[in-house]
Amino acid sequence: MKDTYDAIVVGAGPAGCAAAYTLAAGGVSVALLERGSKPGSKNMFGGTIYRIPTEEIIPGFWQKAPLERAVISDQLWIMEQDSAVNIGFTGLKYSIPPYNKFTAIRTDFDSWFAQQAVKVGARLYTKALVKELLYEKKLLGKGPINGVKMDTGDKLYANCVILCEGVNAFLTKQAGLRSKIPPHAMTLYCKEVLELPGHIIEERFNLEKGLGAIMGMVGYPTAGAVGKGGIWTNKNSLSLMVGGYLDQLAQKKLSPYILLQRLKQHPLVRKLIQGAKVIEYQAHMIPKGGYHFIPNLYSDGLLVAGDAAVMISGRRGTDLAMLSGKYAAEAVIAAKAKEDFSAETLRSYQVKLNNTFFMKDIKSSRNVLDYYKDHPDSDFLMSKFINDAAYHYFTTGMQSEKKVLDNITKELTILQLPLKSIKDIYAGLKYWGVF
Amino acid sequence: MDMIKEIRAPLEFNQHKVDRQSHIAIKDAGLCKKKCTLKPCTYICPSQVYTWQNHSLRIDYARCVECGACHAFCQENILLNYPRGGFGVEWRY
Ligand SMILES: Cc1cc2nc3c(=O)[nH]c(=O)nc-3n(C[C@H](O)[C@H](O)[C@H](O)COP(=O)(O)OP(=O)(O)OC[C@H]3O[C@@H](n4cnc5c(N)ncnc54)[C@H](O)[C@@H]3O)c2cc1C
Ligand code: SF4
Ligand code: SF4
């Protein structure tokens, strides 16, 4: 076994695969270490892979990669007990190559992605849990990082380590780069994979063969906590998930598993999943921390990318993981050319990230968390109001239009003081992204 | 949510390679008993790894799907590691 590389990448998710791919393609020797028995076996998401950013790593990936359906339709259901206001968009341009985005199954996608890195020369180790970072010995204190130690006690050495270890980021914390992230900056989701024949999916979601839809759901699914539900259409299964901010789930004594079972009983959801068989149950967190909680992204011989680096913006995660993994790898390639892996050289990674569109997005939404922390009822009130208003509006009765609108305003007044409500609704709309 | 008591294993669908050693530990069992009235780990864990039985916390680590929520919520008292390489949950989808 070769035990020395130019670089070691920890974790074969989107960030790690993109980093290893970029390094190997750039002529840097790299080991990609994954604790699961295969890449993707520990990973789950909704989820959607976005074409344009993913092509930054592998152009034309969608012609070869294992993808489920090309998504043409996005719906948002604002739900109450017995109603839903639906906002949506269907774009038929997305039904033809090169498409826009795809549903995917992570065990398939991550495995494929890791194999692309292997093809250009990366060495993949699976069942390889990294327990510790190794530091060069110095007379006083620690020197720069020079390798990793596995749970088996085996050691691998390298000039540089890129941590792509995902949301829990145990090693990033161990290295002192990331502080504790409080529960109000984390969301927890659970998901069932529901088997259903492809043609039934197409019938129920009004889709042409091979095309897909996504449904976001707010209000009812989270029983008063701020969070979301969602359905993704795969080839022969649906992914149904629900979850929300960890602090709110805890305060409201909500079990994510029960929320999922409750959502499955909702009359509008029940119809969509009727006859489907549960084939897997998954759960995962998203670091919604945003700008305040981005860790230090580099130190001597060390870089952090993807979820471990809190690279999440709205519904986007896999793509930002890949892009940050790629940029980290580019910093390492430059460092290798200089034979200098010090923090000073690796700082170019931070500089590059600061200039990306997504860092700007992450920065500009930095107040979302505070908003939700201060307004734990916001989703619930919004959803209730919008549905009540819709009932008033759509009920064909014996009132003038003006009277109908007056009633809607009254509804708003009952929910909260009017002034506060209008402000809240405005703020709510502003902060209301799906995922 | 009282329904919680009635849940059966959500895990009958999953493939787990269970290690003989646990990857979860509690630092101070006294804290659970005396200081933690709500015991959020017993409902926040999406897989019901934690249950309160006979005045103490029971940890059925074999059920764990490695999301990290328990540790993120109770950082002071839950020591969570990942299972050894190749062990634990193995998702197929
Ligand atoms: C419910 C949900 C829905 C989502 N929906 C979407 C979506 O629709 N679209 C989207 O773009 N994003 C979505 N995301 C976000 C997206 O999944 C993540 O942002 C993305 O997976 C992050 O990639 P990563 O490579 O940083 O981390 P991960 O994908 O978590 O990969 C980390 C890898 O590191 C391995 N690992 C960890 N520690 C070690 C160690 N010590 N030693 C060895 N290996 C280790 C893990 O096993 C894993 O393979 C969603 C997330 C969730 C939870
Ligand atoms: S482990 Fe933490 S959350 Fe669970 S009972 Fe003990 S102190 Fe409370
Ligand atoms: S990691 Fe997740 S599944 Fe495992 S015990 Fe903690 S909360 Fe439960």
Coordinates of N, CA and C and ligand atoms in Angstrom, one line a residue, chain B residues 24 45-47 49-50 64-70 80, ligand 3:
Chain B
I24 N -21.8 5.5 20.4 CA -22.5 6.6 21.1 C -22.3 6.4 22.6
C45 N -34.3 12.5 18.0 CA -33.6 11.5 17.1 C -34.6 10.9 16.2
P46 N -34.3 11.0 14.9 CA -35.2 10.5 13.9 C -35.4 9.0 13.9
S47 N -34.5 8.3 14.6 CA -34.6 6.9 14.5 C -34.8 6.2 15.9
V49 N -33.3 6.2 18.7 CA -32.2 5.4 19.4 C -32.3 5.6 20.9
Y50 N -32.8 6.7 21.4 CA -32.8 6.9 22.8 C -34.2 6.7 23.4
C64 N -29.1 3.6 14.8 CA -28.6 5.0 14.4 C -28.4 5.1 12.9
V65 N -28.9 6.2 12.4 CA -28.7 6.5 10.9 C -27.6 7.6 10.7
E66 N -26.9 8.0 11.8 CA -25.7 8.8 11.7 C -26.0 10.2 11.3
C67 N -27.1 10.8 11.6 CA -27.4 12.1 11.2 C -26.7 13.2 12.0
G68 N -26.4 12.9 13.3 CA -25.7 13.8 14.2 C -26.6 14.8 14.9
A69 N -27.9 14.7 14.8 CA -28.8 15.6 15.4 C -28.7 15.6 16.9
C70 N -28.6 14.4 17.5 CA -28.6 14.3 19.0 C -27.4 15.0 19.5
L80 N -20.8 11.5 20.4 CA -21.1 10.8 19.2 C -19.9 10.7 18.3
Ligands
SF4_3 S1 -26.9 10.4 15.1 FE1 -29.0 10.7 14.5 S2 -29.9 8.7 14.3 FE2 -28.0 8.5 15.4 S3 -28.5 8.6 17.6 FE3 -28.0 10.7 17.0 S4 -30.0 11.6 16.3 FE4 -30.3 9.4 16.4

